[in-house]
Every structure is written in structure tokens, then in C-alpha cells.
Coordinates of C-alpha atoms and ligand atoms in Angstrom, one line a residue:
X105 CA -78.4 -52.9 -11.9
X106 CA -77.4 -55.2 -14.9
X107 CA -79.8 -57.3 -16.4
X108 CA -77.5 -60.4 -15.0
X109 CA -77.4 -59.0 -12.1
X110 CA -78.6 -61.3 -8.7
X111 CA -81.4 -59.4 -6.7
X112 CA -83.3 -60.8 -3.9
X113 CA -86.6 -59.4 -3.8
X114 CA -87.7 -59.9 0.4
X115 CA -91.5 -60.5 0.5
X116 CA -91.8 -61.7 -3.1
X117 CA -95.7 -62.8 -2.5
X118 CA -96.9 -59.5 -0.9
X119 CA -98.6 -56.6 -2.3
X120 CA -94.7 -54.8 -2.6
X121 CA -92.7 -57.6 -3.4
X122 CA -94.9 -59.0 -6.2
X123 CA -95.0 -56.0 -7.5
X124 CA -91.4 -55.4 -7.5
X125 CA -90.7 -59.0 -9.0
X126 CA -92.9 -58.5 -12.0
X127 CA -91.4 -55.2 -12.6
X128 CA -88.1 -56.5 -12.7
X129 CA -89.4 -59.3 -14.7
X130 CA -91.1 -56.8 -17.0
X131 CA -88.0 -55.2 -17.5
X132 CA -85.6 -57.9 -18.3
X133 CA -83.9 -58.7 -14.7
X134 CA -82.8 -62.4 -15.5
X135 CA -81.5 -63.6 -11.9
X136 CA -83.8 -62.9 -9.4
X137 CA -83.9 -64.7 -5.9
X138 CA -87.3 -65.5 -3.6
X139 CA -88.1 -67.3 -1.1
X140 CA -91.8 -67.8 0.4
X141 CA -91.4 -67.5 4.4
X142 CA -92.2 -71.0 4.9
X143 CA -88.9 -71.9 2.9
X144 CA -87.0 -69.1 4.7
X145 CA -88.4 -67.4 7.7
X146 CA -87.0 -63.7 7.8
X147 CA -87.1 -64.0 11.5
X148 CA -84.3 -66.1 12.4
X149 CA -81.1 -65.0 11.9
X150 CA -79.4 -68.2 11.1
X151 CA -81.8 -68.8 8.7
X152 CA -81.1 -65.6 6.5
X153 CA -77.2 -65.3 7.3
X154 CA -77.4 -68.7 5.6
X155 CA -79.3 -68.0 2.6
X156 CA -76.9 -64.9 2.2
X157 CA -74.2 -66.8 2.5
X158 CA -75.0 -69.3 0.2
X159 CA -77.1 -67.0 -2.3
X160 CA -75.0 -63.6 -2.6
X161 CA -77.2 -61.0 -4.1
X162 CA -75.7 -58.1 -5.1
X163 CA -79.2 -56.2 -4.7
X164 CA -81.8 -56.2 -2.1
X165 CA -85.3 -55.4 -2.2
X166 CA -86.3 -55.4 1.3
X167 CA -90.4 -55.3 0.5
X168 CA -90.6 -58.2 3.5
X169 CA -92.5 -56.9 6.8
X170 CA -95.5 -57.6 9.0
X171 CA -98.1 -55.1 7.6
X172 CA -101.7 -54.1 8.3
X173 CA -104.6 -51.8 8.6
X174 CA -105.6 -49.6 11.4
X175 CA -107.4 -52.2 13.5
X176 CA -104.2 -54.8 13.0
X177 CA -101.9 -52.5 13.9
X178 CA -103.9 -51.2 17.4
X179 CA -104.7 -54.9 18.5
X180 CA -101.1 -56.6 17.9
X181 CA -98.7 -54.1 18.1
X182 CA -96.3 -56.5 19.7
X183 CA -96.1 -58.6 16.7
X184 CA -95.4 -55.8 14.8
X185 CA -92.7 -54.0 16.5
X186 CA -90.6 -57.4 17.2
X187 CA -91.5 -59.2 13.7
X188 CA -90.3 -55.9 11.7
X189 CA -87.4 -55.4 14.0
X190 CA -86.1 -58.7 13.7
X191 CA -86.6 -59.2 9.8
X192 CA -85.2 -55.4 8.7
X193 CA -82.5 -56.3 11.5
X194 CA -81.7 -59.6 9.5
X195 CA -81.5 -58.5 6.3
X196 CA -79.7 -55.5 6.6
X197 CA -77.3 -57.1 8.9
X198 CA -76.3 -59.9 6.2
X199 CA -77.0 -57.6 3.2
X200 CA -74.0 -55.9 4.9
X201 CA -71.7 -58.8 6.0
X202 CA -72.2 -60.5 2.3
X203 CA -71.1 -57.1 0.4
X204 CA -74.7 -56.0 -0.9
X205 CA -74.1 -53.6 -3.4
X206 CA -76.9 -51.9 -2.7
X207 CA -80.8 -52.6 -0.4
X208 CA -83.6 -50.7 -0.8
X209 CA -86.0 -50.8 2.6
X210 CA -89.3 -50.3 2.6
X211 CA -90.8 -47.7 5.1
X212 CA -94.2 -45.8 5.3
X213 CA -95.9 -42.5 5.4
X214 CA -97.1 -43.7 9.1
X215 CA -93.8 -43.2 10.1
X216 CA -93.9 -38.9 9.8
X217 CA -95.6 -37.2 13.1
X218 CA -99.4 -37.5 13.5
X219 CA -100.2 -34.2 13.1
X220 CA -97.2 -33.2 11.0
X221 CA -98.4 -30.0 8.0
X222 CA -99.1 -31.8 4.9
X223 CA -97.8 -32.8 2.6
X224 CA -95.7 -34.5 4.4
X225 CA -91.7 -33.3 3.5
X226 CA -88.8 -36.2 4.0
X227 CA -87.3 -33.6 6.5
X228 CA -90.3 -33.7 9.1
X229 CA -89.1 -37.6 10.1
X230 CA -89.1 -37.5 13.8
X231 CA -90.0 -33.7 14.3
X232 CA -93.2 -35.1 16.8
X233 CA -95.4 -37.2 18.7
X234 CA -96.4 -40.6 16.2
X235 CA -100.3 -41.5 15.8
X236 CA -100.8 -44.1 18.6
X237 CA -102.8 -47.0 16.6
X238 CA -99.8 -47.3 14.4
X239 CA -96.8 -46.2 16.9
X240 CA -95.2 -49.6 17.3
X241 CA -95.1 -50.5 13.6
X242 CA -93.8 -46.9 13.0
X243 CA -90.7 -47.4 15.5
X244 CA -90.0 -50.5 14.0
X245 CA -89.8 -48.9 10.7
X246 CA -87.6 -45.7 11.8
X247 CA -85.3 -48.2 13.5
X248 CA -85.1 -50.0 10.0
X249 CA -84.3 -46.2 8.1
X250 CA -81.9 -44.9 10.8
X251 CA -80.2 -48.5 10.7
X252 CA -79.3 -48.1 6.7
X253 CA -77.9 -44.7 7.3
X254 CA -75.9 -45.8 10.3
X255 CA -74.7 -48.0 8.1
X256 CA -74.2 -46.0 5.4
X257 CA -72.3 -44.1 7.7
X258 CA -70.4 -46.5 9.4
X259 CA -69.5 -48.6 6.9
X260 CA -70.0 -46.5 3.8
X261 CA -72.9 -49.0 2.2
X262 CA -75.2 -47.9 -0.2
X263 CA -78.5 -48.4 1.8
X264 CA -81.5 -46.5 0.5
X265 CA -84.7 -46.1 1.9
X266 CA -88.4 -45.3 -0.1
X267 CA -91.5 -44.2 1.7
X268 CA -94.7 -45.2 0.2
X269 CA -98.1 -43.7 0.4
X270 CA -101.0 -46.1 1.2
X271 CA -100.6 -49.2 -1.5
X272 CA -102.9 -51.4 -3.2
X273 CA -102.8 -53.8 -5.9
X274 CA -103.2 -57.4 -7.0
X275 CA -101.8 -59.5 -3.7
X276 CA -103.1 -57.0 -1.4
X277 CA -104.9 -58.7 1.6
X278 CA -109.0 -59.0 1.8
X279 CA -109.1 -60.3 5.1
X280 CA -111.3 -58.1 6.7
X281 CA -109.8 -57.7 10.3
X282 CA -106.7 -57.0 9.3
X283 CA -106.9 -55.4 5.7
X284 CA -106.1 -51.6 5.2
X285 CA -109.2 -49.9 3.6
X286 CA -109.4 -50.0 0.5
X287 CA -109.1 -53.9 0.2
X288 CA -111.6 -54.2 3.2
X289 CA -113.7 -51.8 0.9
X290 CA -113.7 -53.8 -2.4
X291 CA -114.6 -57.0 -0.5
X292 CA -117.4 -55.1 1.5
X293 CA -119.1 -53.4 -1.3
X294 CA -119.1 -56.7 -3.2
X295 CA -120.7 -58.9 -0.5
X296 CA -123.1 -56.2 0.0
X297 CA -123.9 -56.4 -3.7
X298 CA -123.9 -60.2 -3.9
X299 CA -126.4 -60.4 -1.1
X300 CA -128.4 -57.6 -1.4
X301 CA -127.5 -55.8 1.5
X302 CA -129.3 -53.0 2.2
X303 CA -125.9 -50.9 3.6
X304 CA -122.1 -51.2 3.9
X305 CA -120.7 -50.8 7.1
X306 CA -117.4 -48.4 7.0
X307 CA -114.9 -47.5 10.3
X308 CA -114.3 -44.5 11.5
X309 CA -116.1 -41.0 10.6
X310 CA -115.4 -41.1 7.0
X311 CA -113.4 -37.9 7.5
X312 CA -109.9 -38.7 7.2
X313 CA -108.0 -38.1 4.3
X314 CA -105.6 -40.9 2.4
X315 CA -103.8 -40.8 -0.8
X316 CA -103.6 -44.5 -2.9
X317 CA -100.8 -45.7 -5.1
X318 CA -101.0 -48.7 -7.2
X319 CA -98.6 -51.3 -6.3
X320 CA -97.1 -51.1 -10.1
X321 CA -96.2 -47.5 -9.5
X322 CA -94.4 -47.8 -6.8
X323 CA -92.6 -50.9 -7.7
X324 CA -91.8 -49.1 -10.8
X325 CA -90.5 -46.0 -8.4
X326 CA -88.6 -48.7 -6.4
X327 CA -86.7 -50.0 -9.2
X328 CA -86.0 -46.8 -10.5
X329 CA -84.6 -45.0 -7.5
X330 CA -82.5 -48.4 -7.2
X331 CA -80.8 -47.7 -10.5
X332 CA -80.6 -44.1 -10.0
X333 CA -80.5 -42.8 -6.3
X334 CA -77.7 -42.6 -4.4
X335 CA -78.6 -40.2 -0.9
X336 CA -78.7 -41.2 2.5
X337 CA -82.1 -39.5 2.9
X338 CA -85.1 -41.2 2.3
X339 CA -87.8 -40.7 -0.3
X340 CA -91.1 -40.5 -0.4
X341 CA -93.3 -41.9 -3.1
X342 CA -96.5 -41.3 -3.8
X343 CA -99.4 -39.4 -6.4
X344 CA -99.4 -36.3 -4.6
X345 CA -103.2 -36.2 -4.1
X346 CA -105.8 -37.9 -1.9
X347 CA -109.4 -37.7 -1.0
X348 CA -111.2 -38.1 2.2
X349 CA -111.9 -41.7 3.0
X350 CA -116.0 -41.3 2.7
X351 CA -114.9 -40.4 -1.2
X352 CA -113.2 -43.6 -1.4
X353 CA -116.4 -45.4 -0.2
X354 CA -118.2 -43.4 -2.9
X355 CA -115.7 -44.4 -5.5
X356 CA -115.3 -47.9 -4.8
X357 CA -119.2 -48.7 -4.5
X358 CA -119.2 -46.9 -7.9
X359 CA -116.5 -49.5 -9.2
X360 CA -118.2 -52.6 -7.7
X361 CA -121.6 -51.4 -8.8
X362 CA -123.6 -51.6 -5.5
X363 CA -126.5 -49.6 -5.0
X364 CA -127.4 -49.4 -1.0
X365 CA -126.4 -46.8 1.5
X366 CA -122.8 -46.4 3.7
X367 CA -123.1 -46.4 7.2
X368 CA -120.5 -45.1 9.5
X369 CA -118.9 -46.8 12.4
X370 CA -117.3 -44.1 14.9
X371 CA -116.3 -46.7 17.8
X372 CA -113.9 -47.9 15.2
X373 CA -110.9 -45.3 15.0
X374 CA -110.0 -42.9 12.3
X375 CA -106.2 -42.9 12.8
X376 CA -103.8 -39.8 11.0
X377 CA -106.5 -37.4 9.8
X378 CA -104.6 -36.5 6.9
X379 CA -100.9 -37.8 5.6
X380 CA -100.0 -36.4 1.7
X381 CA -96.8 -37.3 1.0
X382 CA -94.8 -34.6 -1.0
X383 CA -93.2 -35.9 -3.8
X384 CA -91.4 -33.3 -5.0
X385 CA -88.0 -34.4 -4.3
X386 CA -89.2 -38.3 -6.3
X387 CA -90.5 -35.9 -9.4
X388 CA -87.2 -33.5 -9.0
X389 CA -85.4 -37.4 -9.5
X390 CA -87.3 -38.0 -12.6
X391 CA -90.4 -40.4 -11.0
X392 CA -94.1 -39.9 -11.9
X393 CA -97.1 -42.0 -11.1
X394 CA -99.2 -43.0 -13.8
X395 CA -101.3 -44.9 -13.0
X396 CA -105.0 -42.8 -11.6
X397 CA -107.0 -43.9 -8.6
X398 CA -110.2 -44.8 -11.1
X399 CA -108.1 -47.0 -13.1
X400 CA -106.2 -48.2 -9.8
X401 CA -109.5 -49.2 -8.6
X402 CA -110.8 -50.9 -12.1
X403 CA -107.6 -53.4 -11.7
X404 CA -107.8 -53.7 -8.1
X405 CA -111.6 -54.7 -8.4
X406 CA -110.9 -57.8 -10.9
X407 CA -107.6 -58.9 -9.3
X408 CA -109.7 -59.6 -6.2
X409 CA -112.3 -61.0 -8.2
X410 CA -110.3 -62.9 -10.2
X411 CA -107.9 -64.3 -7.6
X412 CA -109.0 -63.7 -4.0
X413 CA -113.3 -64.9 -4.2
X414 CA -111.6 -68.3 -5.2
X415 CA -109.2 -68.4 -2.0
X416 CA -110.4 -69.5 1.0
X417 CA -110.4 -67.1 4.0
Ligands
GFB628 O1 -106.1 -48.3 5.7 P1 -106.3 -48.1 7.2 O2 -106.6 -49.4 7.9 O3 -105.0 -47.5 7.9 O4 -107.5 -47.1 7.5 P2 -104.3 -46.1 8.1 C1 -107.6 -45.8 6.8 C2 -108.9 -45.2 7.2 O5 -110.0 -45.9 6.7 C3 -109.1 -45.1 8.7 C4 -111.0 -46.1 7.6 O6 -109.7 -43.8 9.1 C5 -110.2 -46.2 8.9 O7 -111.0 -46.0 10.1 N1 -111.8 -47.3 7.3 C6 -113.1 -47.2 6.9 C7 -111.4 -48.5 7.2 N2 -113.6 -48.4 6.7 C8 -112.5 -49.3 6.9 C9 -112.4 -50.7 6.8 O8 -113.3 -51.4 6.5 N3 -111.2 -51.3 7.0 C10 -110.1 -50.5 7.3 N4 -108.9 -51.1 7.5 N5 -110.2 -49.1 7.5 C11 -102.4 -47.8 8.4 C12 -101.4 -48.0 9.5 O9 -103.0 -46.6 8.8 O10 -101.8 -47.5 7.1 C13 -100.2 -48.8 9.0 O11 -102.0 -48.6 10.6 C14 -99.6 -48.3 7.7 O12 -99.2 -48.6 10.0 C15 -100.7 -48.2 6.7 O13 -99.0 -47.1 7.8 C16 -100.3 -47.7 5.3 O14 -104.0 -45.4 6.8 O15 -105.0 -45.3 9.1

């Protein structure tokens, strides 16, 4: 991409698309397009084959989607299969008929089999059943790969597609209903602290394992495969370690500084018991994380209390 160059980062306020913005910022990207979904809603397709018409990128960042933890994703899975479909459907469908360069979509590790061997190799996409608390948001997000190599293939575009690990990072959401983990985590161990509550309550059996990547890692991976990768097959991004999700309870309470017990919660479920992505073929590209969980967690921790304890929920 040249400096000059237009992108439109989709989802510019979210955990990925803020991200991705500053990045781009950071590095010197001069003409960058946004819109917040009140202004454009990704939804309506007359709404976004307008702005495309009338904005032309020549990049796409397509960080917009309906995202959420375990419990979001079980309860509302409508919502997320038709508000996915329709804004990856959108975009991808202008980004094509306004000559994109080139769109990089967001997918996620949720999107490889449920009980898939780990880690979790690019080439074990739809090789079995999907974990059912997540299956909807999952289609929607195959649907949204398959459709930029159809249209790679059809129409010879230059669609790319990057699979992150479990994010987090400043704009993540705290709401705890609807968080993923380790957001829901950093608010939890805090009120506990603030109020002298005598445990924290966690979902699930604590067993599971996860692997976290900073939100600036892997909008620095995004920007760097957009400058750099080519291939119809998608790629996964991620640290290439993870730890059970009763260690990231440990860890976090160690960050926030609270001192009571954690209590587990088995009604609530536990999801994918284990999905590591492989990241060999990101590292064989030239892409490393940097940034460690510890220090992940140190940032996340006064983002939120920074930013998200003076935001009303
Ligand atoms: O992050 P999370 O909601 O989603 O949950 P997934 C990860 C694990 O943490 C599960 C446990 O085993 C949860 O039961 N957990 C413990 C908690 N305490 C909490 C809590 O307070 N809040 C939450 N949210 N979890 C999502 C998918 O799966 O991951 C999405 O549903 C997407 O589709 C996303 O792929 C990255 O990692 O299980």
C-alpha cells in the first residue's frame, strides 16, 4: 500500500478496527476512511454500495462484524449468522464492483472443527463437525472466507483472508453478558477488589485451554500480510501458546491485585476445549508477535481503567 493510498478500515471503533487504524496511523497511512455504524450501517446494501461509490478505496480492512463471547454467541445466534452474512456480503460485494485493489476479512479460530488436533493447521478448515455455542457465527464466517476465494477465482481479485486467535486490547468490550473472557475477567477481578468480595465467580470448569493476542499484534500482522501476502488461503495469526483458562483467572487476579478465592461455574459452558492456532505458515511469511500475555494484560488492565470505569454500561 502507498502511504497516499485510500483504505477503508470496516469497524474502525472495535477492538480490530481500532487497532488496525492506529497502526496504519502509526505507520504513516495518510488517507484513511471510517465510518461509525450509525453514519453508515454495514447492513444495508444501499447504504455501503453508496459509500463505495462515492468513497473508492483502493484497500479494505474488513475488521467490521457482530462479535461475542461464549454466552453471546449461544443465546443470539440468529443475530450473528444474518448480521455477519449481510455486512461480509456487502463489503465484499462493493469492494469488488468499485475495483478494490485488495480486502483483507477478518475470520476466527472458532471457525476450524471442534475437536480438530492442535494446533490448529490452515488446511483443517471444514475437515469436521463445528463447536455448537459458536456454529452460527462460524458459518457466517466460512461463508465470508469461501466468498473471497470465489471471488478470487471468479473474478481474479486479490481477497485475503487472516484468522486470529482470541483478541484483546484497548476497545475490547466489558459488558459482562456478552464479553469474551478475558474482558469479563478484568472487570470481575476489579469489582471484586473494589468491593471486597470475598470470591470471583468464573464460567465453565476452568479447564479449557485459549491462547490471547494483543489487538496491536495482530493489527500489526494484518497490515503486514496486506502489504506482503498474495495466496488464496487463509492465515492464521496468533502467539503460538496458550494456557488453560483457570491460569488466565490466576493471571489476571495477579494483574488487578485482588486477593479472594475463584469459584467455578459448571452450568455455564466451556465451549472448544482447546484451539492453538499454528502459525507457522504467518512466521514462514516473516510475522512474529511481540507483544507477551503479562504485558498484554498490564495494558489491557489500564485501558479499561482508564477508559471503560468512566463509560456508562
Ligand atoms: O472467551 P469466551 O467467551 O469464548 O470463553 P470462546 C472462553 C472460555 O472462558 C470458556 C470461560 O470456557 C468460558 O466458559 N469463561 C470463564 C468465561 N469465565 C468467563 C467469563 O466471565 N466470561 C466469558 N465470556 N467466558 C468465542 C466464540 O469462544 O471466542 C466466538 O464464541 C469467537 O465465536 C471468540 O470465536 C474468539 O473462546 O469459547
Amino acid at each position: 500500500m502507498k502511504k497516499d493510498a485510500k483504505i477503508y478500515v470496516a469497524g474502525h471503533r472495535g477492538l480490530v478496527g481500532s487497532a488496525i487504524l492506529t497502526k496504519l496511523m502509526e505507520q504513516g497511512y495518510t488517507n484513511l476512511v471510517y465510518r461509525t455504524s450509525k453514519e453508515l450501517d454495514l447492513r444495508d446494501k444501499g447504504a455501503v454500495d453508496e459509500f463505495f461509490a462515492e468513497e473508492k478505496p483502493a484497500f479494505v480492512f474488513l475488521a467490521a462484524a457482530k462479535v461475542g463471547g461464549i454466552v453471546a454467541n449461544n443465546e443470539y445466534p440468529a443475530d450473528f449468522i444474518r448480521d455477519n452474512l449481510l455486512i461480509q456480503t456487502n463489503v465484499i460485494d462493493a469492494a469488488y464492483r468499485n475495483n478494490v485493489e485488495k480486502l483483507l476479512f477478518l475470520g476466527s479460530t472458532c471457525i476450524y472443527p471442534k475437536l480438530a488436533s492442535q494446533p490448529l493447521k490452515e488446511s483443517y478448515l471444514l475437515t469436521g463437525e463445528l463447536e455448537p455455542t459458536n456454529e452460527a457465527y462460524a458459518i457466517a464466517k466460512i461463508a465470508g472466507i469461501k466468498m473471497c476465494e470465489s471471488y478470487n477465482r471468479q473474478y481474479g481479485t486479490k481477497y485475503i483472508s487472516a484468522m486470529p486467535t482470541n483478541l484483546y486490547g484497548p476497545n475490547d468490550n466489558f459488558d459482562l453478558k456478552t464479553s469474551h473472557v478475558l474482558p469479563a475477567l478484568l472487570r470481575k477481578f476489579h469489582e471484586a477488589k473494589e468491593s471486597n468480595a470475598p470470591f470471583v465467580e468464573m464460567w465453565g470448569t476452568g479447564t479449557p485451554k485459549r491462547e490471547f493476542l494483543y489487538s496491536d499484534d495482530l493489527a500489526d500482522a494484518c497490515v503486514f500480510l496486506m502489504n506482503t501476502y498474495e495466496g488464496n488461503e487463509i492465515v492464521n495469526i496468533g502467539v503460538g501458546d496458550d494456557i488453560t483458562i483457570k491460569e488466565l483467572g490466576e493471571k489476571v487476579k495477579a494483574v488487578v491485585g485482588y486477593e479472594g478465592d475463584i469459584q467455578f461455574d459448571t452450568t455455564k459452558p466451556d465451549g472448544t476445549p482447546r484451539k492453538l492456532v499454528d502459525v507457522t505458515k504467518l512466521n514462514g511469511l516473516g510475522w512474529k508477535a511481540t507483544i507477551s500475555l503479562e504485558d498484554g494484560l498490564q495494558k489491557a488492565y489500564q485501558w479499561f481503567l482508564e477508559n471503560e470505569l468512566t463509560t456508562a454500561k
